[in-house]
GROMACS .gro file of C-alpha atoms in nm:
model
  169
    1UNK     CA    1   1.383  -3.548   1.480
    2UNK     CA    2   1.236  -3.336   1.210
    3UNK     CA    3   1.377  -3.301   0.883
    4UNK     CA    4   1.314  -2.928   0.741
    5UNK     CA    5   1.378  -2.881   0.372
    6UNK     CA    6   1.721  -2.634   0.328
    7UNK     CA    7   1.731  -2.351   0.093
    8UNK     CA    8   1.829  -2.583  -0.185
    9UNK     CA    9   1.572  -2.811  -0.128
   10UNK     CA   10   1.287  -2.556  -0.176
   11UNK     CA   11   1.209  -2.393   0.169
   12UNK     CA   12   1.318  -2.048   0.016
   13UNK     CA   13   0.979  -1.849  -0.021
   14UNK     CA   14   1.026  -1.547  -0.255
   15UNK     CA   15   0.747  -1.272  -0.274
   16UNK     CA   16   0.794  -1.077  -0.548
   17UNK     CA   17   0.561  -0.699  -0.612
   18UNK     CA   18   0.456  -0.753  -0.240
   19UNK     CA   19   0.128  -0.555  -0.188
   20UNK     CA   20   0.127  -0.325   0.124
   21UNK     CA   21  -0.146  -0.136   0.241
   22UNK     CA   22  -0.261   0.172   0.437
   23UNK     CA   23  -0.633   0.126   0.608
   24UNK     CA   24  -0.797   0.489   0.734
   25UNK     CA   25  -1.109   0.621   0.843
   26UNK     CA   26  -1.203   0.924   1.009
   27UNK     CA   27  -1.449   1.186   1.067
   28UNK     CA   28  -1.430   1.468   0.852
   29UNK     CA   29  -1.583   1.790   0.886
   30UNK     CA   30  -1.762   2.085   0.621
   31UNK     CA   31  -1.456   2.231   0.450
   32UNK     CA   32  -1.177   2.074   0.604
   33UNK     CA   33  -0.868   1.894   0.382
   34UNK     CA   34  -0.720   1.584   0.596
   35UNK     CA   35  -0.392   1.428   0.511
   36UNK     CA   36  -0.459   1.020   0.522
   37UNK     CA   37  -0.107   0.980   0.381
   38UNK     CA   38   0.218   1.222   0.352
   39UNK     CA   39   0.557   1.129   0.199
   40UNK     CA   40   0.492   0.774   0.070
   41UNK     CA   41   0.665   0.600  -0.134
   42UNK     CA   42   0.394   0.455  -0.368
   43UNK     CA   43   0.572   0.196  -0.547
   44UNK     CA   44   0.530   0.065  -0.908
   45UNK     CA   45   0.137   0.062  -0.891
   46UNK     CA   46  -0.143   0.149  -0.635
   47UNK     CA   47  -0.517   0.161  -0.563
   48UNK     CA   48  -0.692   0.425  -0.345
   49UNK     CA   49  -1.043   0.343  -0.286
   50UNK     CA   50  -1.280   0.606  -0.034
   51UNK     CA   51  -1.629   0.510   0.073
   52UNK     CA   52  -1.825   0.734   0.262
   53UNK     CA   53  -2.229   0.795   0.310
   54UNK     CA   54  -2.280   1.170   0.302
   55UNK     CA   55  -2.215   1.469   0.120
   56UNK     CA   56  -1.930   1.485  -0.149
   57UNK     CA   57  -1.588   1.398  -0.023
   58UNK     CA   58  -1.317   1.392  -0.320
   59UNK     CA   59  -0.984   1.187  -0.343
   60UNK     CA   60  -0.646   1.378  -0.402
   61UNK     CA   61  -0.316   1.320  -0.454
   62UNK     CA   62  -0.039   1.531  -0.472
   63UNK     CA   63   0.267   1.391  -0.700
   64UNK     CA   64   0.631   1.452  -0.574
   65UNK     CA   65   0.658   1.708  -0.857
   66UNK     CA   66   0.399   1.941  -0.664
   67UNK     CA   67   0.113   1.842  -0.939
   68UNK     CA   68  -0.225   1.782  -0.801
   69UNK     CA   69  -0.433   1.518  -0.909
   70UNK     CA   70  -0.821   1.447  -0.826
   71UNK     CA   71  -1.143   1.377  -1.040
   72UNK     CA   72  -1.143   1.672  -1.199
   73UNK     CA   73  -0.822   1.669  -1.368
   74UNK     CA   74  -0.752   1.282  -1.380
   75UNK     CA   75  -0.761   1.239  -1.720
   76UNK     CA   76  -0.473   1.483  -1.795
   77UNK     CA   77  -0.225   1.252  -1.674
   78UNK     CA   78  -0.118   0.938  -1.789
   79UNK     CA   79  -0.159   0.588  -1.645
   80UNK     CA   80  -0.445   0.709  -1.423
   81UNK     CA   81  -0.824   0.518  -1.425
   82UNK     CA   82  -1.093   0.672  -1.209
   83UNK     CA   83  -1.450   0.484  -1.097
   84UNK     CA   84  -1.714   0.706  -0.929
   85UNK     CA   85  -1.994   0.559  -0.763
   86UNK     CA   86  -2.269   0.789  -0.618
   87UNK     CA   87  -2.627   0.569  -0.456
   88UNK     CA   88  -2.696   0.501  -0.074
   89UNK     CA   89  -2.314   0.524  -0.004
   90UNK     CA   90  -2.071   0.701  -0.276
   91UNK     CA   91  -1.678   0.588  -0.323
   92UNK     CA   92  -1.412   0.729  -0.559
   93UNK     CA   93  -1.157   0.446  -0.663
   94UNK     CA   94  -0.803   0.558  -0.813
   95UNK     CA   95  -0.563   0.331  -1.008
   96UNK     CA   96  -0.216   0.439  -1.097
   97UNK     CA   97  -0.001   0.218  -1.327
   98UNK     CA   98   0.362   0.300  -1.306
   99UNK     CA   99   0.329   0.632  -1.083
  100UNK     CA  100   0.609   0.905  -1.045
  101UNK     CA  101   0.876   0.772  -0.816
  102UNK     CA  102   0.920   1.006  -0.523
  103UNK     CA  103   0.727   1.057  -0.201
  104UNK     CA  104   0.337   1.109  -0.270
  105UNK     CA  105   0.072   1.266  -0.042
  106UNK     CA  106  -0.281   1.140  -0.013
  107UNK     CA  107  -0.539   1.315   0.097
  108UNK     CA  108  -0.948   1.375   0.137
  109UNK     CA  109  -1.151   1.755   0.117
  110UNK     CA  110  -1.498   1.760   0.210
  111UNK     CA  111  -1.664   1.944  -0.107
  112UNK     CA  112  -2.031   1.944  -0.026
  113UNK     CA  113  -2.114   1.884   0.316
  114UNK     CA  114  -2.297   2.082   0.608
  115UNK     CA  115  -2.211   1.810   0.865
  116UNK     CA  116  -1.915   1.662   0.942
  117UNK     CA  117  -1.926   1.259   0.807
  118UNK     CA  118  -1.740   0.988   0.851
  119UNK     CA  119  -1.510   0.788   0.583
  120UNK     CA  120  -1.289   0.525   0.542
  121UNK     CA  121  -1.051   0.355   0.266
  122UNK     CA  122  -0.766   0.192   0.140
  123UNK     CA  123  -0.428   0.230  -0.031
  124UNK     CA  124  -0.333  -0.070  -0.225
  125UNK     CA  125   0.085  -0.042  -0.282
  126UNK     CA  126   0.241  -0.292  -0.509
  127UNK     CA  127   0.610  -0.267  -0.441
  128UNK     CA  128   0.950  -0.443  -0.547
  129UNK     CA  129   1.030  -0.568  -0.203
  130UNK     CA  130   1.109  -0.993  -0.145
  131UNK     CA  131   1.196  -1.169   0.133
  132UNK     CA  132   1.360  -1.475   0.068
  133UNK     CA  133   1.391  -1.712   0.429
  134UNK     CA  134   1.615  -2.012   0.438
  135UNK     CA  135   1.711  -2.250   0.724
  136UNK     CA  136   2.045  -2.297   0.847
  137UNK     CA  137   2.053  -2.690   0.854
  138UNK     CA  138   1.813  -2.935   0.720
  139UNK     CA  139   1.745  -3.149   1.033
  140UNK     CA  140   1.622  -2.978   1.394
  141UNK     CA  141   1.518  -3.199   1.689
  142UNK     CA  142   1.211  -3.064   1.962
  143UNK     CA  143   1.338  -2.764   2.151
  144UNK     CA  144   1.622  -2.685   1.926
  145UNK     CA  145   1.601  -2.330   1.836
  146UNK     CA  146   1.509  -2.290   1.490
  147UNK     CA  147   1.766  -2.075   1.277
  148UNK     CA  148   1.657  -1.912   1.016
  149UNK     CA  149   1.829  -1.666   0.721
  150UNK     CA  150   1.639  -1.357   0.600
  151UNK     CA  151   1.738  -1.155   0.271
  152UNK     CA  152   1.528  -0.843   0.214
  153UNK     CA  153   1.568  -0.744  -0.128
  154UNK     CA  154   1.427  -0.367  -0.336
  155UNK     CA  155   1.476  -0.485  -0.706
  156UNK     CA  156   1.695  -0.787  -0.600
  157UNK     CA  157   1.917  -0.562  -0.458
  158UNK     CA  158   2.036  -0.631  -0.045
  159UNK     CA  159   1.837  -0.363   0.160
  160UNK     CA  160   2.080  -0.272   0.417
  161UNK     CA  161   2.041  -0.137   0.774
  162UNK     CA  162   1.684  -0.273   0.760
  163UNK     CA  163   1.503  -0.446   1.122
  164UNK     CA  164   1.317  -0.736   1.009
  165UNK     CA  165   1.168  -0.924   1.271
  166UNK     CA  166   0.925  -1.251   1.224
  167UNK     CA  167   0.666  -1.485   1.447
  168UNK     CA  168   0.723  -1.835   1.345
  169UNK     CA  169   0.440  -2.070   1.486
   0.00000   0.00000   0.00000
């Protein structure tokens, strides 16, 4: 027999301001606008980062108000920091603190290039989301299924309707 800590005895795991992310890359071509991300929710903070080797590619973001926000106008909103970095390969890194709830767009335009190049990147979303796992009893014997309580919480309030599934190994 195994004994397995209960809920009240500390197997509860809580993850508070989980970090989700969004990996892309793609070929982009002279000209063209491509949508990496459309109606996402953002969360309380998040990090775009785009690295790419050729020509000038530019970051945007369009705010669930309709405003527009890239390098060029950055610094007209608030809670926004910007990092450029231009050598052998260039990348544009965005940081929003405490972004406009709503559903957000993310996007890349090729400014400056005459063929098409390849990128890639990251979006970095803190969010309010826990999980908090418990087990049903405190002692299991080989073979005996393994039952185990989920909560998923948004701002420890129950998320209802949700799937959540899980690998235990």
């Amino acid at each position: 027999m195994q004994n397995c800590p209960s809920e009240d005895e500390g197997l509860s795991k809580e993850l508070l301001n989980n970090v989700q992310l969004l990996v892309f890359n793609n070929l982009i071509n002279p000209g063209e606008i491509q949508v990496i991300a459309s109606n996402i929710d953002v969360g309380n903070r998040f990090l775009t980062i785009l690295n790419w080797s050729v020509g000038e590619l530019n970051l945007e973001f369009i705010t669930p108000s309709g405003n527009v926000i890239n390098f060029n106008n950055y610094n007209s909103f608030n809670n926004i920091s910007f990092f450029n970095q231009t050598s052998a390969t260039s990348q544009q890194l965005f940081i929003f603190d405490a972004p406009q709830s709503g559903n957000w767009t993310v996007q890349v335009s090729a400014l400056n290039l005459t063929t098409p190049t390849y990128y890639n990147g990251i979006i970095l979303m803190e969010k309010n989301i826990s999980i908090r796992l418990s087990a049903v009893k405190t002692i299991y014997v080989p073979n005996e299924p393994f039952i185990v309580n989920v909560k998923l919480m948004d701002n420890y309030l129950p998320v209802l309707n949700a799937n959540v599934s899980s690998l235990i190994t």
